[in-house]
Coordinates of C-alpha atoms in Angstrom, one line a residue:
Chain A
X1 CA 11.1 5.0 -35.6
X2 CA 12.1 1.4 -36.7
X3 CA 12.5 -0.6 -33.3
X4 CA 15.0 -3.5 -31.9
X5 CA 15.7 -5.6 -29.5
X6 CA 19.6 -7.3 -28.4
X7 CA 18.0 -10.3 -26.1
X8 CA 21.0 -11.8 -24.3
X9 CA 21.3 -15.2 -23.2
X10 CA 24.9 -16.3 -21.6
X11 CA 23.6 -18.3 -18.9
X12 CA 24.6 -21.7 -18.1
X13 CA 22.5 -23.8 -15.7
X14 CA 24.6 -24.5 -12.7
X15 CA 23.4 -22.2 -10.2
X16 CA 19.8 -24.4 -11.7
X17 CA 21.8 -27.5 -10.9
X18 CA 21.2 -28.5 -14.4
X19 CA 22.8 -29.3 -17.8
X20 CA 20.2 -27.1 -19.5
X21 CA 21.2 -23.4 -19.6
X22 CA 19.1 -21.2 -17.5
X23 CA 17.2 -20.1 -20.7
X24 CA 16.1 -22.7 -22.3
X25 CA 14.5 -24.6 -18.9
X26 CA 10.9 -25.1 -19.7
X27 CA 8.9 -22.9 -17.6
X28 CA 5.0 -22.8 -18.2
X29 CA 5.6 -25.3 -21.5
X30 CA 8.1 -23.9 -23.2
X31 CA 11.9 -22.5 -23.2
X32 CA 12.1 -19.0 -20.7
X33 CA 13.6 -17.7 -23.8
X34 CA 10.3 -18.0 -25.9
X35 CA 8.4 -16.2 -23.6
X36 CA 10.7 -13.1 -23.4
X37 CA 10.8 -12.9 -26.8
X38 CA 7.0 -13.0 -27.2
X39 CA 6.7 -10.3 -25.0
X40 CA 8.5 -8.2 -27.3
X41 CA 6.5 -9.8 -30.2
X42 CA 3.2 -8.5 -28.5
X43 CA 4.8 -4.9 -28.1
X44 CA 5.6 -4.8 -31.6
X45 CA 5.1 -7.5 -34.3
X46 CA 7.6 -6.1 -36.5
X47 CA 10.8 -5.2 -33.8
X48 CA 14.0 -6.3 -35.1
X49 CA 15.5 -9.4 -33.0
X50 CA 18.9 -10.2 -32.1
X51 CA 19.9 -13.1 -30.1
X52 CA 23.1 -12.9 -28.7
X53 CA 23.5 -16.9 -27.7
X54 CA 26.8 -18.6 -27.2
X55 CA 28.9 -20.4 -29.9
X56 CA 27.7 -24.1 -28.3
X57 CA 24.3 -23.4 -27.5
X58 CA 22.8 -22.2 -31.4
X59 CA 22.5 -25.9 -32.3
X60 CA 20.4 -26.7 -29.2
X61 CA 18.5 -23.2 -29.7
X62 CA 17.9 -24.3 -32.9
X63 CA 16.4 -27.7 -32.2
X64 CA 14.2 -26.4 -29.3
X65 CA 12.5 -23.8 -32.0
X66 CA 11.7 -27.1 -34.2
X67 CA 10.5 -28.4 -30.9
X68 CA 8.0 -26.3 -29.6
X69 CA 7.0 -25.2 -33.2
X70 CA 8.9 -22.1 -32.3
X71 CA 8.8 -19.8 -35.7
X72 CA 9.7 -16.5 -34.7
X73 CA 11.9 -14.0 -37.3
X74 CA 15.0 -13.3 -35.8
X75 CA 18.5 -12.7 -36.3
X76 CA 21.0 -14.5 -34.3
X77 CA 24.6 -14.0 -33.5
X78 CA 27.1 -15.3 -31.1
X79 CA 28.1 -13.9 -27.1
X80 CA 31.8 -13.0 -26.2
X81 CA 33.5 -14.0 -23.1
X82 CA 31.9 -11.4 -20.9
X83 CA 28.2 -9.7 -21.2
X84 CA 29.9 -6.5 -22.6
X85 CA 31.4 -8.3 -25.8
X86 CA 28.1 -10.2 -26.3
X87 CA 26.2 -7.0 -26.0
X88 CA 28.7 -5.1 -28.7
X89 CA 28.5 -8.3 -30.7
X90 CA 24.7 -7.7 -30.8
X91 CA 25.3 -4.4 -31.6
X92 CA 26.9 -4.8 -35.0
X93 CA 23.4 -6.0 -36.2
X94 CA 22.0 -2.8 -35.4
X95 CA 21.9 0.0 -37.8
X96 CA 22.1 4.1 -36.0
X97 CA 18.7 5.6 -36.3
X98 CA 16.8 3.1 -34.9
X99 CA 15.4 2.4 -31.0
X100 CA 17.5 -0.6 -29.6
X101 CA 16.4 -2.1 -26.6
X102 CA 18.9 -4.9 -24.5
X103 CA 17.0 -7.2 -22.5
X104 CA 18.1 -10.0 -20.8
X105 CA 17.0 -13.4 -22.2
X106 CA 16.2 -14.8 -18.6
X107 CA 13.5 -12.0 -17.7
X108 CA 10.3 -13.2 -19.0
X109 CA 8.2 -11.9 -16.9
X110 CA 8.8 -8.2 -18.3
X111 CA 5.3 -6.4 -19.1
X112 CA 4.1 -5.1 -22.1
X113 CA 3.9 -1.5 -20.2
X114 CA 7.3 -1.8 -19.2
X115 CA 8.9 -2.3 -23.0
X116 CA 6.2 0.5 -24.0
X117 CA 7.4 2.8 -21.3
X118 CA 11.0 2.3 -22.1
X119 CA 10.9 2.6 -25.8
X120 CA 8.3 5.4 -25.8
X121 CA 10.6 7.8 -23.3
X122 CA 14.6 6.4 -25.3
X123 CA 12.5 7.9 -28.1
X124 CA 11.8 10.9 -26.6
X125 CA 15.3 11.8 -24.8
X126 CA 18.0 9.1 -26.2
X127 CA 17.6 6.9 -23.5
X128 CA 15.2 4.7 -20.6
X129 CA 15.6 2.3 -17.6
X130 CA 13.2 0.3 -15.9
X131 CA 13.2 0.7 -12.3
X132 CA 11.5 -0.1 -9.1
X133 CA 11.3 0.8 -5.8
X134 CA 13.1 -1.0 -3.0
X135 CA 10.4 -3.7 -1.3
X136 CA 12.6 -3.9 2.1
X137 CA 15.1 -1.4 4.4
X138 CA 17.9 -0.8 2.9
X139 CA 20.9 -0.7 5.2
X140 CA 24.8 0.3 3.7
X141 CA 27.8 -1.7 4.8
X142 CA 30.4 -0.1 6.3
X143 CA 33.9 -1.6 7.1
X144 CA 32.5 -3.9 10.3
X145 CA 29.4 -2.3 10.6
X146 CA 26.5 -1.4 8.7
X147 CA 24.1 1.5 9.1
X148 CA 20.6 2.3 7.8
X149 CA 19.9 3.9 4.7
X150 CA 16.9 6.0 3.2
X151 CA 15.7 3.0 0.7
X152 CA 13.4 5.9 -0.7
X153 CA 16.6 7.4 -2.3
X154 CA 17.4 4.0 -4.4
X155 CA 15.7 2.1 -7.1
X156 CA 16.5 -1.5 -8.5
X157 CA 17.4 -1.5 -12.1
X158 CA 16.2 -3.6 -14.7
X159 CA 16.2 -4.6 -18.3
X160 CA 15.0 -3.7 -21.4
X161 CA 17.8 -0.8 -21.1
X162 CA 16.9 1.2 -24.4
X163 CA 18.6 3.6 -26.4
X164 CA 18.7 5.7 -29.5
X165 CA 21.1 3.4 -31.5
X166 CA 23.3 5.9 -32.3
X167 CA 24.4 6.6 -29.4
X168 CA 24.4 3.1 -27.6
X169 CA 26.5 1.9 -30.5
X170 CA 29.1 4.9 -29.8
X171 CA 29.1 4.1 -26.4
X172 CA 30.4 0.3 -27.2
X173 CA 33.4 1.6 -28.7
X174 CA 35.0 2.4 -25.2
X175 CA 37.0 -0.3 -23.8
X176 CA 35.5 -2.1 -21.2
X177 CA 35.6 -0.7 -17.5
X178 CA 35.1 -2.5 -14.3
X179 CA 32.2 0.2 -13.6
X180 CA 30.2 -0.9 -16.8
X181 CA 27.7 -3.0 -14.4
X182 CA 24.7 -2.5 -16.9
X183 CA 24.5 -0.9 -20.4
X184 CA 23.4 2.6 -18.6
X185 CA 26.8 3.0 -16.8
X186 CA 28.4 2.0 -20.3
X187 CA 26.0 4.9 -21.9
X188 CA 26.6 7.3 -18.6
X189 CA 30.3 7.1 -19.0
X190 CA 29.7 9.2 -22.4
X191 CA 28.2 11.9 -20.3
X192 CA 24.5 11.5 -21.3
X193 CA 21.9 11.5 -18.0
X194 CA 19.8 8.4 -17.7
X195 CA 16.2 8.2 -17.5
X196 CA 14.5 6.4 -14.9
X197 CA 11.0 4.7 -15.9
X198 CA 8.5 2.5 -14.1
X199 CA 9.5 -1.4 -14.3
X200 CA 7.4 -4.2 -13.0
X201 CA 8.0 -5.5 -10.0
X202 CA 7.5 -9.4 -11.2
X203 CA 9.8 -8.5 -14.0
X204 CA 12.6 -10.8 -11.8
X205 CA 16.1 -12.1 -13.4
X206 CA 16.1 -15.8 -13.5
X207 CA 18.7 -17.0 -12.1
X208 CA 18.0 -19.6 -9.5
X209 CA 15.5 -22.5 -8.8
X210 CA 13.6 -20.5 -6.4
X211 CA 12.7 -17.9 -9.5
X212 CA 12.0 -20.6 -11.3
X213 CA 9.1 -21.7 -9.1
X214 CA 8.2 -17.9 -9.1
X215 CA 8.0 -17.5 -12.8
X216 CA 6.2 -20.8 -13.4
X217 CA 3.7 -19.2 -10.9
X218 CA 3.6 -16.0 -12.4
X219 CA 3.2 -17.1 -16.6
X220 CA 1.7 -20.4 -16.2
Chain B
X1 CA 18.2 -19.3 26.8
X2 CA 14.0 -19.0 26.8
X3 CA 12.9 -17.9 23.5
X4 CA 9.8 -15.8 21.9
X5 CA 8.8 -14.3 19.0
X6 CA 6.1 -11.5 18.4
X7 CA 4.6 -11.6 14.9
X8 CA 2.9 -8.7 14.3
X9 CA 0.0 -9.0 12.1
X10 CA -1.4 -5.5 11.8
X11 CA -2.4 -5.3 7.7
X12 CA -5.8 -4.5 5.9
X13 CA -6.7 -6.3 2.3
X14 CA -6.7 -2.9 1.0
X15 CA -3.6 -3.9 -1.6
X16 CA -5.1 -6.9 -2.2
X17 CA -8.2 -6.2 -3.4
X18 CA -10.1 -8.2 -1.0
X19 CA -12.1 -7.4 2.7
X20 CA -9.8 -10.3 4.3
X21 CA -6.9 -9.1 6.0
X22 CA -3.9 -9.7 4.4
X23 CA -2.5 -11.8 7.0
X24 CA -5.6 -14.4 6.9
X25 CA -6.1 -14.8 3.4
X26 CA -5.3 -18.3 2.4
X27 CA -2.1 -20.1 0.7
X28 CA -1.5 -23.3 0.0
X29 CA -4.4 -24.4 2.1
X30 CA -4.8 -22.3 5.1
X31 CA -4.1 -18.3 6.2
X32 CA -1.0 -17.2 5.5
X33 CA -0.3 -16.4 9.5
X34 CA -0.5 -19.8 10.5
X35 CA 2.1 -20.7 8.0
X36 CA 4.3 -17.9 9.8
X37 CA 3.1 -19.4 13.3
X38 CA 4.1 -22.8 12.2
X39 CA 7.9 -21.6 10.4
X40 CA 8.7 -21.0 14.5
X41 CA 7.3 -24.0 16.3
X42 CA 9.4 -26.2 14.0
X43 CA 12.6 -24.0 15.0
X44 CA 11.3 -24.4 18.7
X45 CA 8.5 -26.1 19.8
X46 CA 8.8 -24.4 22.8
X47 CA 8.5 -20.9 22.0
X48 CA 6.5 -18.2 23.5
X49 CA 4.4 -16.5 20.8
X50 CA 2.7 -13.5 21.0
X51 CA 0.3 -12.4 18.4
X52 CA -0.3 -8.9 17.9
X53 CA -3.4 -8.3 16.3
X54 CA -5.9 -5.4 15.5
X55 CA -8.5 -5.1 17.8
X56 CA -11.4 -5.4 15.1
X57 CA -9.5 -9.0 13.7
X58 CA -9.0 -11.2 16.9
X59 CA -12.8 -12.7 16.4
X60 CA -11.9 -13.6 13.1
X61 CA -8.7 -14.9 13.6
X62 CA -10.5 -17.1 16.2
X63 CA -12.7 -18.2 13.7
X64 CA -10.6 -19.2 11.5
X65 CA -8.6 -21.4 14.0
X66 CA -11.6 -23.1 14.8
X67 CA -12.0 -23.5 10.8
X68 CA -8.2 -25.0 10.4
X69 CA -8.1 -26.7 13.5
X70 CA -4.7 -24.8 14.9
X71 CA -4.8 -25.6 18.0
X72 CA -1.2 -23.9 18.8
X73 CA -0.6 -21.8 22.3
X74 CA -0.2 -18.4 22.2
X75 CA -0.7 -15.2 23.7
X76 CA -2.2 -12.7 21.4
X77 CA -2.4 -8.7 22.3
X78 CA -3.8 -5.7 19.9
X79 CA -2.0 -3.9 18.1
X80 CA -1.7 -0.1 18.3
X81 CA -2.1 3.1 15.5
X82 CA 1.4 2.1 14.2
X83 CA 3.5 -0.6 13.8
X84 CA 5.8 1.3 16.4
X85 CA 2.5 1.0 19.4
X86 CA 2.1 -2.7 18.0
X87 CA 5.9 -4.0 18.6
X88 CA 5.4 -1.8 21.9
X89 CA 2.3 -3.5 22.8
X90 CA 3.6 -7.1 21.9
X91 CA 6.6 -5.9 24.5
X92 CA 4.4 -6.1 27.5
X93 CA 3.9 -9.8 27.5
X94 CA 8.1 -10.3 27.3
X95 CA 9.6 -11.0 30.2
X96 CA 13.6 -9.9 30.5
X97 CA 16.2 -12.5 29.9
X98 CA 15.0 -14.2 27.3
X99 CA 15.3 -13.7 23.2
X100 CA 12.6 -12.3 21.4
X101 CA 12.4 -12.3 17.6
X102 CA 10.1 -9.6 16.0
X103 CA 8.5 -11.2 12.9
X104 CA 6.2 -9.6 10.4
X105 CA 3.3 -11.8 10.6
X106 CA 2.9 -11.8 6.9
X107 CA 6.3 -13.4 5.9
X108 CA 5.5 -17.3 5.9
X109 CA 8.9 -18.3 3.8
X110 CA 10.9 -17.5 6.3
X111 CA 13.5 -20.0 6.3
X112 CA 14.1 -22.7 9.5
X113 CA 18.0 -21.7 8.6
X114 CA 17.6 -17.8 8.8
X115 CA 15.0 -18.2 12.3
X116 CA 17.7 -20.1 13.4
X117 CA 21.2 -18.0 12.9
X118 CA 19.3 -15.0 13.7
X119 CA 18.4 -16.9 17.3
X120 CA 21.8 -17.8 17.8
X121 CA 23.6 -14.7 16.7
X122 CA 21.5 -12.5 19.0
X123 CA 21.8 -15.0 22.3
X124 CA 26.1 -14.6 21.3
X125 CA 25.6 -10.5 20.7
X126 CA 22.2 -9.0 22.1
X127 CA 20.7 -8.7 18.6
X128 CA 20.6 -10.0 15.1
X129 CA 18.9 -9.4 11.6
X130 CA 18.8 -10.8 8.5
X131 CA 20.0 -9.6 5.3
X132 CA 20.0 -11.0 1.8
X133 CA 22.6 -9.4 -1.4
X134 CA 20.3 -6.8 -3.9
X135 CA 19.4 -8.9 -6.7
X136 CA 20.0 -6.3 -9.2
X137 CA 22.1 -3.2 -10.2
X138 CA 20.9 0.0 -7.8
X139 CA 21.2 3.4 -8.7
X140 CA 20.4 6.1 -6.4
X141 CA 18.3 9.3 -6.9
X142 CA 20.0 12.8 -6.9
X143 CA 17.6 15.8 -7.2
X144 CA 16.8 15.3 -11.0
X145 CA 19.2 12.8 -11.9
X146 CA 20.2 9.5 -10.8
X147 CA 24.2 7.7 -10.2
X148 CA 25.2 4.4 -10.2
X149 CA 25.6 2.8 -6.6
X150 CA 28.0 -0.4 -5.6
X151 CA 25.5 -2.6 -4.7
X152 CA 27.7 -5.3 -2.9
X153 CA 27.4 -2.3 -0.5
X154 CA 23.8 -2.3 0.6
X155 CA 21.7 -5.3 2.1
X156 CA 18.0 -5.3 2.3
X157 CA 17.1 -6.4 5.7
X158 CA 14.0 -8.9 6.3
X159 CA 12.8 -10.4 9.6
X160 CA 12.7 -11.8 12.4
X161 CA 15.0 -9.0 14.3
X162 CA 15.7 -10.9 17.2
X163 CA 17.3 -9.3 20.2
X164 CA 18.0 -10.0 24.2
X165 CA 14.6 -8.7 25.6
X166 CA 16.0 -6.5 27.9
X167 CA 17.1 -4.9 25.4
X168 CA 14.6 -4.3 22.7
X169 CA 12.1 -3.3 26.2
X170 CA 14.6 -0.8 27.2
X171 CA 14.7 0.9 22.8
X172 CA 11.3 0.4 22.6
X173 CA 10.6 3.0 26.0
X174 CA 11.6 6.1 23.8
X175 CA 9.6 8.2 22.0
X176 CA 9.0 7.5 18.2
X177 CA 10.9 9.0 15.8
X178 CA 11.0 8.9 12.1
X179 CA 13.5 7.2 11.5
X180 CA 12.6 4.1 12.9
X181 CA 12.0 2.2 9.8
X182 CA 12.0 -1.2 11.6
X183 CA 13.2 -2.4 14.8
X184 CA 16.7 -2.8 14.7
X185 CA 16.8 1.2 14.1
X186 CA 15.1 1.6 17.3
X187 CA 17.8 -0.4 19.2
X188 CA 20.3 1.2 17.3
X189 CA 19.4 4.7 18.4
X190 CA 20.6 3.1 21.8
X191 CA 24.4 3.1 20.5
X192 CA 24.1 -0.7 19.8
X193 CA 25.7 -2.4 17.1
X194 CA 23.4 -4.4 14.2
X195 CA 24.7 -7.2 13.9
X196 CA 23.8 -8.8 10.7
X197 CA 23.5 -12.5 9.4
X198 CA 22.3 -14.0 6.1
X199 CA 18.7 -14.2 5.3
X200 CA 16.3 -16.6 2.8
X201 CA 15.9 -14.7 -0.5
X202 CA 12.6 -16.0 -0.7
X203 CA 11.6 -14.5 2.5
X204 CA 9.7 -11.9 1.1
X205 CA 6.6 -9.8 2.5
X206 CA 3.5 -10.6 0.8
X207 CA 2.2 -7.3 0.1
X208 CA 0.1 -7.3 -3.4
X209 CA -1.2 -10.0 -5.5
X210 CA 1.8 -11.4 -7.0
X211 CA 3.4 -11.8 -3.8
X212 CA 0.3 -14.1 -3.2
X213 CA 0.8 -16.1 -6.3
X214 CA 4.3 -16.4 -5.1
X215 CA 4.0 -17.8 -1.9
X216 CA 1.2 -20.5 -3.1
X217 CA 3.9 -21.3 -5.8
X218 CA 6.9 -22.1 -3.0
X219 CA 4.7 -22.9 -0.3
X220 CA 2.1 -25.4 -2.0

């Protein structure tokens, strides 16, 4: 089955305390963005990309790929206000009957077993997650006070989230609901069950100098 | 108030592929415990460390002090089966009336900040631990299938626990249970109240090979 990817980069840099959105900071010699889109490249050569990148930042994108000699196929459209109309923006590049995958731009560090898990299982049953297990105790808040809880009974969450198109496109069409914190909960809300499968624990969000140091450790 | 800290140091290399202990391997130019030993003299030059150590590692260790030159003062005492017996163990040499932090002897980013509110906190309230925010969505498991869960409320809790001694001696005279997953579950079986104050997010325990790579990456 024809495969895709919606790579989503909205970021800005402040939390980096930078000009430079968070995805295009050079991390191991060249833009974080590059290297999560390689790692799709290496899962499959031929995977249909979609960039979802905001209005003001496609001219910069653009002159960073004649850069760093950056020649990658891939389609590119622009983000919305919030990550759910970027995401349905990158959606109407995608045609039903394929496997779409939506990854965040800032998680380069995801591994090539973790795209083949989750593409290989959304094949199978409509839908996959990456997830791991919780590194720490886990205690729950509780108005004042807080109270332990069974950290085997939770699992972090993240990207690629992928889906049979179909039904990821269908599930777009709602209108946008505080509890739409990932693209799952957007697919759950249609009364399909999500599957869980193995992340990688180094596959961190970037989102603030300290990853930064952890991801030049970790690709460079 | 007098303070101490008891850094318990009880892992193997098994995880990390290597016969050193986890503890002693070396990061950013010396064992990764004297990093952790060193993250509390700079808080307080005065306090009263207590090492707890396998019984089959304290030559080593010595060895290795000789080898680094860290001439710091300490009382070290070994540890026991579990990490319960260790904390116990590491209890004898704390006297009442002081604080005590308990400190996993393998978390050398540990933050002067976070050693420091946790201190305080616990002098004001007879105990204190740090938390940090989960990083990413959570879901929770459920026989078969998995739900969504608001993950502003859960914390995953870190070290050091710090607590008045006399209090922490008192927890630590029961009998182990189960659900002790750290120590502030063992006071809190006493009908005290956790109190909880903000952590480092780069705290993190260094448990496997990319942890390692990591810590040399923020601490070198």
């Amino acid at each position: 089955m024809k495969q895709a990817v919606i790579i989503v980069a909205g970021g800005k840099g402040e939390r980096m305390q930078s000009d430079i959105p968070k995805q295009f900071l050079e991390v191991a010699g060249k833009p974080i963005l590059m290297h999560t889109i390689e790692r799709f490249l290496v899962f499959d050569e031929n995977i249909l990309i979609v960039l979802v990148l905001p209005v003001d930042q496609i001219i910069l994108w653009d002159e960073l790929c004649k850069k760093y000699s950056f020649e990658v196929s891939y389609k590119v459209t622009t983000g919305g206000a919030t990550r759910f109309e970027s995401v349905k923006n990158g959606l109407k590049l995608i045609e039903p009957g394929c496997i779409v995958g939506i990854h965040d731009g800032v998680r380069p560090l995801v591994s090539a077993d973790t795209i083949e898990r989750c593409y290989m299982v959304a094949e199978k049953t409509g839908n996959a997650i990456p997830v791991i297990e919780i590194p720490e105790s886990l205690r729950q808040l509780n108005v004042g006070e807080s109270m332990t809880a069974e950290r085997s009974a939770f699992r972090l969450v993240q990207t690629p989230q992928v889906f049979r198109s179909e039904f990821i496109i269908d599930a777009y069409q709602q209108e946008y609901l505080p509890e739409f914190t990932d693209d799952a909960t957007v697919l759950e809300s249609m009364g399909h069950t999500i599957q869980l499968v193995e992340g990688n624990p180094e596959n961190i969000k970037i989102t603030g100098p300290v990853d930064l140091k952890i991801a030049e450790a970790l690709l460079g």
